[in-house]
PDB file of C-alpha atoms and ligand atoms in Angstrom:
ATOM      1  CA  MET A   1      20.882  26.402  -6.417  1.00 82.00           C
ATOM      2  CA  LYS A   2      21.868  23.499  -4.018  1.00 94.00           C
ATOM      3  CA  LYS A   3      19.675  20.511  -4.175  1.00 98.00           C
ATOM      4  CA  VAL A   4      17.859  19.595  -0.849  1.00 98.00           C
ATOM      5  CA  ALA A   5      17.297  16.114   0.369  1.00 99.00           C
ATOM      6  CA  LEU A   6      15.380  14.492   3.072  1.00 99.00           C
ATOM      7  CA  ILE A   7      16.237  11.109   4.267  1.00 99.00           C
ATOM      8  CA  THR A   8      14.053   9.302   6.753  1.00 99.00           C
ATOM      9  CA  GLY A   9      15.589   7.040   9.523  1.00 98.00           C
ATOM     10  CA  ALA A  10      18.994   8.975   8.998  1.00 98.00           C
ATOM     11  CA  ASN A  11      20.312   9.227  12.480  1.00 98.00           C
ATOM     12  CA  LYS A  12      22.530   6.091  11.828  1.00 98.00           C
ATOM     13  CA  ALA A  13      23.445   3.273   9.518  1.00 98.00           C
ATOM     14  CA  ILE A  14      22.410   3.270   5.783  1.00 98.00           C
ATOM     15  CA  GLY A  15      20.302   6.477   6.062  1.00 98.00           C
ATOM     16  CA  LEU A  16      23.169   8.545   7.784  1.00 98.00           C
ATOM     17  CA  GLU A  17      25.734   7.152   5.187  1.00 98.00           C
ATOM     18  CA  THR A  18      23.300   8.156   2.409  1.00 99.00           C
ATOM     19  CA  GLY A  19      23.186  11.606   3.960  1.00 99.00           C
ATOM     20  CA  ARG A  20      26.998  11.693   4.068  1.00 98.00           C
ATOM     21  CA  GLN A  21      27.519  10.664   0.425  1.00 98.00           C
ATOM     22  CA  LEU A  22      24.829  13.068  -0.820  1.00 98.00           C
ATOM     23  CA  GLY A  23      26.255  15.902   1.309  1.00 98.00           C
ATOM     24  CA  LYS A  24      29.680  15.263  -0.190  1.00 98.00           C
ATOM     25  CA  LEU A  25      28.113  15.904  -3.603  1.00 98.00           C
ATOM     26  CA  GLY A  26      27.004  19.302  -2.421  1.00 98.00           C
ATOM     27  CA  VAL A  27      23.436  18.406  -1.606  1.00 98.00           C
ATOM     28  CA  THR A  28      21.941  20.036   1.507  1.00 98.00           C
ATOM     29  CA  VAL A  29      20.843  17.108   3.649  1.00 99.00           C
ATOM     30  CA  ILE A  30      17.977  16.891   6.252  1.00 99.00           C
ATOM     31  CA  LEU A  31      18.287  13.970   8.436  1.00 99.00           C
ATOM     32  CA  GLY A  32      14.749  12.580   9.604  1.00 99.00           C
ATOM     33  CA  ALA A  33      15.051  11.036  13.044  1.00 98.00           C
ATOM     34  CA  ARG A  34      12.473   9.958  15.434  1.00 98.00           C
ATOM     35  CA  ASP A  35      14.813  11.019  18.314  1.00 98.00           C
ATOM     36  CA  LEU A  36      15.709  14.628  17.516  1.00 98.00           C
ATOM     37  CA  GLY A  37      18.729  14.489  19.902  1.00 98.00           C
ATOM     38  CA  ARG A  38      20.231  11.640  17.869  1.00 98.00           C
ATOM     39  CA  GLY A  39      19.406  13.243  14.693  1.00 98.00           C
ATOM     40  CA  GLU A  40      20.999  16.551  15.775  1.00 98.00           C
ATOM     41  CA  ALA A  41      24.133  14.721  16.787  1.00 98.00           C
ATOM     42  CA  ALA A  42      24.382  12.974  13.531  1.00 98.00           C
ATOM     43  CA  ALA A  43      23.902  16.231  11.614  1.00 98.00           C
ATOM     44  CA  ALA A  44      26.556  17.831  13.805  1.00 98.00           C
ATOM     45  CA  GLY A  45      28.850  14.939  12.747  1.00 98.00           C
ATOM     46  CA  LEU A  46      28.218  15.609   9.086  1.00 98.00           C
ATOM     47  CA  ARG A  47      28.668  19.371   9.526  1.00 98.00           C
ATOM     48  CA  ALA A  48      32.041  18.591  10.946  1.00 98.00           C
ATOM     49  CA  GLU A  49      32.902  16.828   7.785  1.00 98.00           C
ATOM     50  CA  GLY A  50      31.965  20.102   5.782  1.00 98.00           C
ATOM     51  CA  ILE A  51      28.444  18.923   4.855  1.00 98.00           C
ATOM     52  CA  ASP A  52      25.451  21.233   4.935  1.00 98.00           C
ATOM     53  CA  ALA A  53      23.359  18.986   7.176  1.00 98.00           C
ATOM     54  CA  ARG A  54      20.513  19.543   9.565  1.00 98.00           C
ATOM     55  CA  ALA A  55      18.068  17.300  11.402  1.00 98.00           C
ATOM     56  CA  VAL A  56      14.272  17.267  11.682  1.00 98.00           C
ATOM     57  CA  LYS A  57      12.150  15.224  14.169  1.00 98.00           C
ATOM     58  CA  LEU A  58      10.326  12.648  11.937  1.00 99.00           C
ATOM     59  CA  ASP A  59       8.842   9.490  13.404  1.00 99.00           C
ATOM     60  CA  VAL A  60       7.496   8.172  10.149  1.00 99.00           C
ATOM     61  CA  VAL A  61       4.470   6.564  11.815  1.00 98.00           C
ATOM     62  CA  ASP A  62       3.438   9.829  13.448  1.00 98.00           C
ATOM     63  CA  ALA A  63       1.147  11.949  11.343  1.00 98.00           C
ATOM     64  CA  ALA A  64       1.820  15.189  13.415  1.00 98.00           C
ATOM     65  CA  ASP A  65       5.689  14.643  12.842  1.00 98.00           C
ATOM     66  CA  ILE A  66       5.218  14.225   9.133  1.00 99.00           C
ATOM     67  CA  ALA A  67       3.061  17.486   8.849  1.00 98.00           C
ATOM     68  CA  ALA A  68       5.425  19.438  10.961  1.00 98.00           C
ATOM     69  CA  ALA A  69       8.471  18.142   8.960  1.00 98.00           C
ATOM     70  CA  ALA A  70       6.791  19.052   5.728  1.00 98.00           C
ATOM     71  CA  GLU A  71       6.103  22.441   7.095  1.00 98.00           C
ATOM     72  CA  TYR A  72       9.787  22.945   8.256  1.00 98.00           C
ATOM     73  CA  VAL A  73      11.068  22.127   4.645  1.00 98.00           C
ATOM     74  CA  GLU A  74       8.478  24.358   3.051  1.00 98.00           C
ATOM     75  CA  SER A  75       9.475  27.302   5.373  1.00 98.00           C
ATOM     76  CA  GLU A  76      13.225  26.689   5.143  1.00 98.00           C
ATOM     77  CA  PHE A  77      13.610  25.741   1.595  1.00 98.00           C
ATOM     78  CA  GLY A  78      10.194  26.025  -0.302  1.00 98.00           C
ATOM     79  CA  VAL A  79      11.224  22.945  -2.333  1.00 98.00           C
ATOM     80  CA  LEU A  80      12.331  19.361  -1.985  1.00 98.00           C
ATOM     81  CA  ASP A  81      14.503  17.738  -4.610  1.00 99.00           C
ATOM     82  CA  ILE A  82      15.280  14.359  -3.144  1.00 99.00           C
ATOM     83  CA  LEU A  83      13.237  12.169  -0.840  1.00 99.00           C
ATOM     84  CA  VAL A  84      14.805   8.873   0.366  1.00 99.00           C
ATOM     85  CA  SER A  85      12.406   6.798   2.307  1.00 99.00           C
ATOM     86  CA  ASN A  86      15.068   4.733   4.169  1.00 98.00           C
ATOM     87  CA  ALA A  87      13.369   4.176   7.763  1.00 98.00           C
ATOM     88  CA  GLY A  88      12.507   0.634   8.000  1.00 98.00           C
ATOM     89  CA  MET A  89      12.326  -2.183  10.533  1.00 97.00           C
ATOM     90  CA  SER A  90      11.922  -5.893  11.026  1.00 94.00           C
ATOM     91  CA  THR A  91      10.660  -7.723  14.187  1.00 86.00           C
ATOM     92  CA  GLU A  92      11.368 -11.038  12.834  1.00 77.00           C
ATOM     93  CA  GLY A  93      15.233 -10.886  12.691  1.00 69.00           C
ATOM     94  CA  LEU A  94      17.033 -12.831   9.907  1.00 63.00           C
ATOM     95  CA  GLY A  95      15.569 -15.984  11.498  1.00 65.00           C
ATOM     96  CA  PRO A  96      13.949 -19.036  10.098  1.00 70.00           C
ATOM     97  CA  ASN A  97      10.879 -18.989   8.041  1.00 85.00           C
ATOM     98  CA  SER A  98       8.181 -17.139   9.957  1.00 86.00           C
ATOM     99  CA  THR A  99       5.300 -17.543   7.636  1.00 91.00           C
ATOM    100  CA  LEU A 100       3.332 -19.931   9.994  1.00 91.00           C
ATOM    101  CA  THR A 101       4.293 -18.156  13.197  1.00 91.00           C
ATOM    102  CA  VAL A 102       4.243 -14.387  12.606  1.00 93.00           C
ATOM    103  CA  THR A 103       1.693 -12.610  14.634  1.00 93.00           C
ATOM    104  CA  ASP A 104      -0.971 -10.135  13.483  1.00 95.00           C
ATOM    105  CA  GLU A 105       0.721  -7.535  15.655  1.00 95.00           C
ATOM    106  CA  ASN A 106       4.063  -7.945  13.915  1.00 94.00           C
ATOM    107  CA  LEU A 107       2.523  -7.862  10.574  1.00 95.00           C
ATOM    108  CA  ARG A 108       0.702  -4.554  11.201  1.00 97.00           C
ATOM    109  CA  LYS A 109       3.735  -3.063  12.975  1.00 97.00           C
ATOM    110  CA  THR A 110       6.114  -3.879  10.092  1.00 97.00           C
ATOM    111  CA  PHE A 111       3.578  -2.615   7.507  1.00 98.00           C
ATOM    112  CA  ASP A 112       3.037   0.564   9.508  1.00 98.00           C
ATOM    113  CA  THR A 113       6.709   1.565   9.116  1.00 98.00           C
ATOM    114  CA  ASN A 114       7.826  -0.080   5.882  1.00 98.00           C
ATOM    115  CA  PHE A 115       4.751   0.552   3.843  1.00 98.00           C
ATOM    116  CA  PHE A 116       1.994   2.900   5.209  1.00 98.00           C
ATOM    117  CA  ALA A 117       4.405   5.468   6.537  1.00 99.00           C
ATOM    118  CA  VAL A 118       6.238   5.681   3.121  1.00 99.00           C
ATOM    119  CA  VAL A 119       2.980   6.405   1.472  1.00 99.00           C
ATOM    120  CA  ASN A 120       2.140   9.011   4.115  1.00 99.00           C
ATOM    121  CA  VAL A 121       5.442  10.708   4.091  1.00 99.00           C
ATOM    122  CA  THR A 122       5.581  10.795   0.320  1.00 99.00           C
ATOM    123  CA  ASN A 123       2.016  12.338   0.112  1.00 98.00           C
ATOM    124  CA  ALA A 124       3.074  15.019   2.496  1.00 99.00           C
ATOM    125  CA  PHE A 125       6.277  15.910   0.539  1.00 99.00           C
ATOM    126  CA  LEU A 126       5.004  15.591  -2.978  1.00 98.00           C
ATOM    127  CA  PRO A 127       3.805  19.143  -3.268  1.00 98.00           C
ATOM    128  CA  LEU A 128       7.388  20.250  -2.519  1.00 98.00           C
ATOM    129  CA  LEU A 129       8.909  17.644  -4.782  1.00 98.00           C
ATOM    130  CA  ARG A 130       6.680  18.914  -7.618  1.00 98.00           C
ATOM    131  CA  LYS A 131       8.439  22.224  -7.129  1.00 98.00           C
ATOM    132  CA  SER A 132      11.804  20.666  -7.964  1.00 98.00           C
ATOM    133  CA  GLU A 133      13.473  20.865 -11.336  1.00 97.00           C
ATOM    134  CA  ALA A 134      14.207  17.200 -10.982  1.00 97.00           C
ATOM    135  CA  GLY A 135      12.469  15.506  -8.169  1.00 98.00           C
ATOM    136  CA  ARG A 136      13.884  12.039  -7.211  1.00 99.00           C
ATOM    137  CA  ILE A 137      12.107   9.566  -4.821  1.00 99.00           C
ATOM    138  CA  VAL A 138      14.036   6.494  -3.599  1.00 99.00           C
ATOM    139  CA  ASN A 139      12.091   3.908  -1.701  1.00 99.00           C
ATOM    140  CA  VAL A 140      14.604   1.788   0.112  1.00 99.00           C
ATOM    141  CA  SER A 141      13.270  -1.608  -0.269  1.00 98.00           C
ATOM    142  CA  SER A 142      15.054  -5.094  -0.088  1.00 98.00           C
ATOM    143  CA  ILE A 143      15.757  -8.032  -2.457  1.00 98.00           C
ATOM    144  CA  LEU A 144      13.656  -9.752   0.200  1.00 97.00           C
ATOM    145  CA  GLY A 145      10.678  -7.976  -1.259  1.00 98.00           C
ATOM    146  CA  SER A 146      11.200  -9.704  -4.662  1.00 98.00           C
ATOM    147  CA  VAL A 147       8.278 -12.136  -5.125  1.00 98.00           C
ATOM    148  CA  THR A 148       9.803 -13.475  -8.306  1.00 98.00           C
ATOM    149  CA  LEU A 149      13.038 -14.495  -6.330  1.00 98.00           C
ATOM    150  CA  HIS A 150      10.995 -15.900  -3.483  1.00 97.00           C
ATOM    151  CA  ALA A 151       9.149 -18.039  -6.000  1.00 98.00           C
ATOM    152  CA  THR A 152      12.272 -19.172  -7.713  1.00 98.00           C
ATOM    153  CA  PRO A 153      13.887 -22.383  -6.163  1.00 97.00           C
ATOM    154  CA  GLY A 154      17.693 -21.890  -5.894  1.00 96.00           C
ATOM    155  CA  SER A 155      17.531 -18.100  -5.856  1.00 97.00           C
ATOM    156  CA  PRO A 156      19.708 -16.467  -3.187  1.00 94.00           C
ATOM    157  CA  ILE A 157      16.708 -15.604  -0.977  1.00 95.00           C
ATOM    158  CA  TYR A 158      14.569 -18.744  -1.562  1.00 95.00           C
ATOM    159  CA  ASP A 159      14.963 -19.962   1.983  1.00 93.00           C
ATOM    160  CA  ALA A 160      14.717 -16.429   3.672  1.00 92.00           C
ATOM    161  CA  LYS A 161      11.009 -16.242   4.258  1.00 93.00           C
ATOM    162  CA  ILE A 162      10.419 -13.679   6.977  1.00 95.00           C
ATOM    163  CA  LEU A 163       6.762 -12.931   6.083  1.00 96.00           C
ATOM    164  CA  ALA A 164       6.138  -9.455   7.620  1.00 96.00           C
ATOM    165  CA  TYR A 165       9.387  -7.748   6.368  1.00 97.00           C
ATOM    166  CA  ASP A 166       9.218  -9.474   2.885  1.00 97.00           C
ATOM    167  CA  ALA A 167       5.516  -8.712   2.365  1.00 98.00           C
ATOM    168  CA  SER A 168       5.918  -5.146   3.481  1.00 98.00           C
ATOM    169  CA  LYS A 169       8.791  -4.627   0.972  1.00 98.00           C
ATOM    170  CA  SER A 170       6.880  -6.237  -1.794  1.00 98.00           C
ATOM    171  CA  ALA A 171       3.997  -3.845  -0.994  1.00 99.00           C
ATOM    172  CA  LEU A 172       6.520  -0.934  -1.082  1.00 99.00           C
ATOM    173  CA  ASN A 173       7.836  -2.092  -4.440  1.00 99.00           C
ATOM    174  CA  ALA A 174       4.143  -1.988  -5.671  1.00 99.00           C
ATOM    175  CA  TYR A 175       3.912   1.389  -4.492  1.00 99.00           C
ATOM    176  CA  THR A 176       7.109   2.354  -6.455  1.00 99.00           C
ATOM    177  CA  VAL A 177       5.471   1.121  -9.625  1.00 98.00           C
ATOM    178  CA  HIS A 178       2.167   2.844  -8.884  1.00 98.00           C
ATOM    179  CA  LEU A 179       3.578   6.096  -7.887  1.00 99.00           C
ATOM    180  CA  ALA A 180       6.045   6.236 -10.921  1.00 98.00           C
ATOM    181  CA  TYR A 181       3.072   5.657 -13.215  1.00 98.00           C
ATOM    182  CA  SER A 182       1.101   8.453 -11.400  1.00 98.00           C
ATOM    183  CA  LEU A 183       3.935  10.830 -11.798  1.00 98.00           C
ATOM    184  CA  LYS A 184       5.077   9.731 -15.315  1.00 98.00           C
ATOM    185  CA  ASP A 185       4.227  13.111 -16.861  1.00 97.00           C
ATOM    186  CA  THR A 186       6.216  15.002 -14.333  1.00 98.00           C
ATOM    187  CA  LYS A 187       9.907  15.516 -13.735  1.00 97.00           C
ATOM    188  CA  ILE A 188       9.813  13.186 -10.665  1.00 98.00           C
ATOM    189  CA  LYS A 189      11.403   9.752 -10.873  1.00 98.00           C
ATOM    190  CA  VAL A 190      10.582   7.139  -8.407  1.00 98.00           C
ATOM    191  CA  ASN A 191      12.570   3.875  -7.839  1.00 99.00           C
ATOM    192  CA  SER A 192      13.050   1.135  -5.322  1.00 99.00           C
ATOM    193  CA  ALA A 193      16.575   0.486  -3.984  1.00 99.00           C
ATOM    194  CA  HIS A 194      18.029  -2.761  -2.582  1.00 98.00           C
ATOM    195  CA  PRO A 195      21.082  -1.614  -0.640  1.00 98.00           C
ATOM    196  CA  GLY A 196      22.629  -5.026  -0.364  1.00 98.00           C
ATOM    197  CA  TRP A 197      23.166  -7.136   2.793  1.00 97.00           C
ATOM    198  CA  VAL A 198      24.906  -4.413   4.803  1.00 98.00           C
ATOM    199  CA  LYS A 199      26.521  -4.415   8.297  1.00 98.00           C
ATOM    200  CA  THR A 200      24.016  -2.428  10.440  1.00 97.00           C
ATOM    201  CA  ASP A 201      21.845  -3.170  13.517  1.00 95.00           C
ATOM    202  CA  MET A 202      19.404  -4.675  11.087  1.00 95.00           C
ATOM    203  CA  GLY A 203      21.812  -6.320   8.723  1.00 94.00           C
ATOM    204  CA  THR A 204      23.986  -7.664  11.771  1.00 93.00           C
ATOM    205  CA  ASP A 205      27.818  -8.152  11.666  1.00 94.00           C
ATOM    206  CA  ALA A 206      27.315 -11.261   9.519  1.00 93.00           C
ATOM    207  CA  ALA A 207      26.620  -9.033   6.487  1.00 96.00           C
ATOM    208  CA  PRO A 208      29.226  -8.834   3.831  1.00 97.00           C
ATOM    209  CA  MET A 209      28.884  -5.233   2.764  1.00 98.00           C
ATOM    210  CA  GLU A 210      30.234  -2.159   4.435  1.00 98.00           C
ATOM    211  CA  LEU A 211      28.139   1.035   4.925  1.00 98.00           C
ATOM    212  CA  VAL A 212      30.058   2.911   2.376  1.00 98.00           C
ATOM    213  CA  ASP A 213      28.946   0.545  -0.341  1.00 98.00           C
ATOM    214  CA  GLY A 214      25.365   0.051   1.323  1.00 98.00           C
ATOM    215  CA  ALA A 215      24.481   3.614   0.475  1.00 98.00           C
ATOM    216  CA  LYS A 216      25.659   3.716  -3.022  1.00 98.00           C
ATOM    217  CA  THR A 217      22.454   2.384  -4.609  1.00 98.00           C
ATOM    218  CA  GLU A 218      20.306   4.973  -2.877  1.00 98.00           C
ATOM    219  CA  VAL A 219      22.763   7.811  -3.859  1.00 98.00           C
ATOM    220  CA  GLU A 220      22.822   6.734  -7.355  1.00 98.00           C
ATOM    221  CA  LEU A 221      18.957   6.599  -7.734  1.00 98.00           C
ATOM    222  CA  ALA A 222      18.745   9.981  -5.733  1.00 99.00           C
ATOM    223  CA  THR A 223      21.008  11.702  -8.235  1.00 98.00           C
ATOM    224  CA  LEU A 224      19.701  10.265 -11.559  1.00 98.00           C
ATOM    225  CA  GLY A 225      19.991  12.257 -14.583  1.00 98.00           C
ATOM    226  CA  GLU A 226      17.039  13.193 -16.845  1.00 97.00           C
ATOM    227  CA  ASP A 227      17.490  10.044 -18.977  1.00 97.00           C
ATOM    228  CA  GLY A 228      17.511   7.866 -15.927  1.00 98.00           C
ATOM    229  CA  PRO A 229      14.892   5.248 -15.183  1.00 98.00           C
ATOM    230  CA  THR A 230      11.739   5.434 -13.248  1.00 98.00           C
ATOM    231  CA  GLY A 231       9.439   2.756 -11.725  1.00 98.00           C
ATOM    232  CA  GLY A 232      12.397   0.324 -11.414  1.00 98.00           C
ATOM    233  CA  PHE A 233      14.026  -1.879  -8.697  1.00 99.00           C
ATOM    234  CA  PHE A 234      17.839  -1.655  -8.584  1.00 98.00           C
ATOM    235  CA  HIS A 235      20.977  -2.845  -6.831  1.00 98.00           C
ATOM    236  CA  MET A 236      24.249  -1.129  -7.663  1.00 98.00           C
ATOM    237  CA  GLY A 237      22.886  -0.157 -11.182  1.00 96.00           C
ATOM    238  CA  GLN A 238      21.549  -3.647 -11.991  1.00 98.00           C
ATOM    239  CA  ALA A 239      17.690  -4.085 -12.340  1.00 98.00           C
ATOM    240  CA  LEU A 240      16.251  -6.717  -9.862  1.00 98.00           C
ATOM    241  CA  PRO A 241      13.164  -8.691 -10.593  1.00 98.00           C
ATOM    242  CA  TRP A 242      10.040  -7.595  -8.872  1.00 98.00           C
TER     243      TRP A 242
HETATM  244  P1  NAP B 301      18.899   0.028  10.956  1.00 84.73           P
HETATM  245  O1  NAP B 301      20.460   0.013  11.189  1.00 84.73           O
HETATM  246  O2  NAP B 301      18.042  -0.863  11.761  1.00 84.73           O
HETATM  247  O3  NAP B 301      18.521   1.610  11.001  1.00 84.73           O
HETATM  248  C1  NAP B 301      17.090   1.792  10.717  1.00 84.73           C
HETATM  249  C2  NAP B 301      16.832   3.330  10.776  1.00 84.73           C
HETATM  250  O4  NAP B 301      15.554   3.534  10.628  1.00 84.73           O
HETATM  251  C3  NAP B 301      17.158   3.943  12.074  1.00 84.73           C
HETATM  252  O5  NAP B 301      17.635   5.305  11.933  1.00 84.73           O
HETATM  253  C4  NAP B 301      15.858   3.964  12.747  1.00 84.73           C
HETATM  254  O6  NAP B 301      15.844   4.898  13.874  1.00 84.73           O
HETATM  255  C5  NAP B 301      15.014   4.279  11.662  1.00 84.73           C
HETATM  256  N1  NAP B 301      13.575   3.993  11.958  1.00 84.73           N
HETATM  257  C6  NAP B 301      12.885   2.951  12.233  1.00 84.73           C
HETATM  258  N2  NAP B 301      11.601   3.069  12.415  1.00 84.73           N
HETATM  259  C7  NAP B 301      11.417   4.471  12.321  1.00 84.73           C
HETATM  260  C8  NAP B 301      10.365   5.282  12.573  1.00 84.73           C
HETATM  261  N3  NAP B 301       9.170   4.940  12.843  1.00 84.73           N
HETATM  262  N4  NAP B 301      10.554   6.686  12.335  1.00 84.73           N
HETATM  263  C9  NAP B 301      11.813   7.101  11.939  1.00 84.73           C
HETATM  264  N5  NAP B 301      12.804   6.374  11.775  1.00 84.73           N
HETATM  265  C10 NAP B 301      12.644   5.042  12.021  1.00 84.73           C
HETATM  266  O7  NAP B 301      18.634  -0.298   9.489  1.00 84.73           O
HETATM  267  P2  NAP B 301      19.471  -0.243   8.113  1.00 84.73           P
HETATM  268  O8  NAP B 301      20.189  -1.489   7.913  1.00 84.73           O
HETATM  269  O9  NAP B 301      20.220   1.086   8.052  1.00 84.73           O
HETATM  270  O10 NAP B 301      18.280  -0.179   7.136  1.00 84.73           O
HETATM  271  C11 NAP B 301      17.967   1.021   6.345  1.00 84.73           C
HETATM  272  C12 NAP B 301      17.014   0.536   5.330  1.00 84.73           C
HETATM  273  O11 NAP B 301      17.508  -0.435   4.402  1.00 84.73           O
HETATM  274  C13 NAP B 301      15.664  -0.185   5.827  1.00 84.73           C
HETATM  275  O12 NAP B 301      14.524   0.323   5.092  1.00 84.73           O
HETATM  276  C14 NAP B 301      16.004  -1.651   5.531  1.00 84.73           C
HETATM  277  O13 NAP B 301      14.764  -2.379   5.369  1.00 84.73           O
HETATM  278  C15 NAP B 301      16.735  -1.432   4.392  1.00 84.73           C
HETATM  279  N6  NAP B 301      17.571  -2.642   4.039  1.00 84.73           N
HETATM  280  C16 NAP B 301      18.754  -3.020   4.810  1.00 84.73           C
HETATM  281  C17 NAP B 301      19.548  -4.129   4.586  1.00 84.73           C
HETATM  282  C18 NAP B 301      20.704  -4.495   5.386  1.00 84.73           C
HETATM  283  O14 NAP B 301      21.302  -5.460   5.092  1.00 84.73           O
HETATM  284  N7  NAP B 301      21.076  -3.645   6.409  1.00 84.73           N
HETATM  285  C19 NAP B 301      19.165  -5.000   3.523  1.00 84.73           C
HETATM  286  C20 NAP B 301      18.127  -4.633   2.695  1.00 84.73           C
HETATM  287  C21 NAP B 301      17.385  -3.470   2.936  1.00 84.73           C
HETATM  288  P3  NAP B 301      16.205   4.521  15.433  1.00 84.73           P
HETATM  289  O15 NAP B 301      17.639   4.686  15.411  1.00 84.73           O
HETATM  290  O16 NAP B 301      15.427   5.533  16.112  1.00 84.73           O
HETATM  291  O17 NAP B 301      15.874   3.076  15.655  1.00 84.73           O
END
């Protein structure tokens, strides 16, 4: 049986490339997109490459969208093997330390997408993931969520203190650890991924990594074997400090 994957925020960039790479491995990919038209266009592009791809409308901060997307996957497939929570945002750019200036509104908006939405989407799809022979959950985090590296002078991210984004990804990492613990007696593995600094709208053209490499960590964690890790934080096969 072909595996079925749902990737959120997959109409472009790292999410779409993750769909492409999973699709090339023979996985049926469902691209979640808040704009269904752009999701359909992305899915059509993958189908033209020979991939079994489709799109579903999924604004991850919209409870009705989440419920409808779960119903769609249930009725079409009856199971979900892979959930990649990739949709993410930052209102602070890559700019200077925002700790003293970030607004309450920006904090809440960022947490809504990068943290609360991931919990809500995961809860909605867990019943379908439990039906999989080997469920895999990938929470797309960031090295900027590493509290340890933020607290370590000289670390590569020591001076990159964009509070809303960083804290939202730290919270997401905490969710990964808590969820992996809660599912430790099941076949489901849960891990956080740092894609790397990747050329996308979020990563900007200044980023050193191309998309093709930026999706590799997600794909690796989405296709872990039975002996693979759970409850970890990885970049390209290497564990990162929390
Ligand atoms: P991107 O180019 O900005 O794309 C973000 C994707 O998320 C878009 O498809 C966007 O949809 C979608 N999205 C945002 N809010 C959404 C919502 N409420 N509902 C559904 N989809 C939503 O970003 P990216 O660089 O590919 O980043 C993907 C993930 O990797 C994010 O979680 C990001 O934090 C993480 N990450 C990226 C980098 C990097 O260097 N690029 C580094 C570390 C971590 P629209 O097209 O509709 O806006």
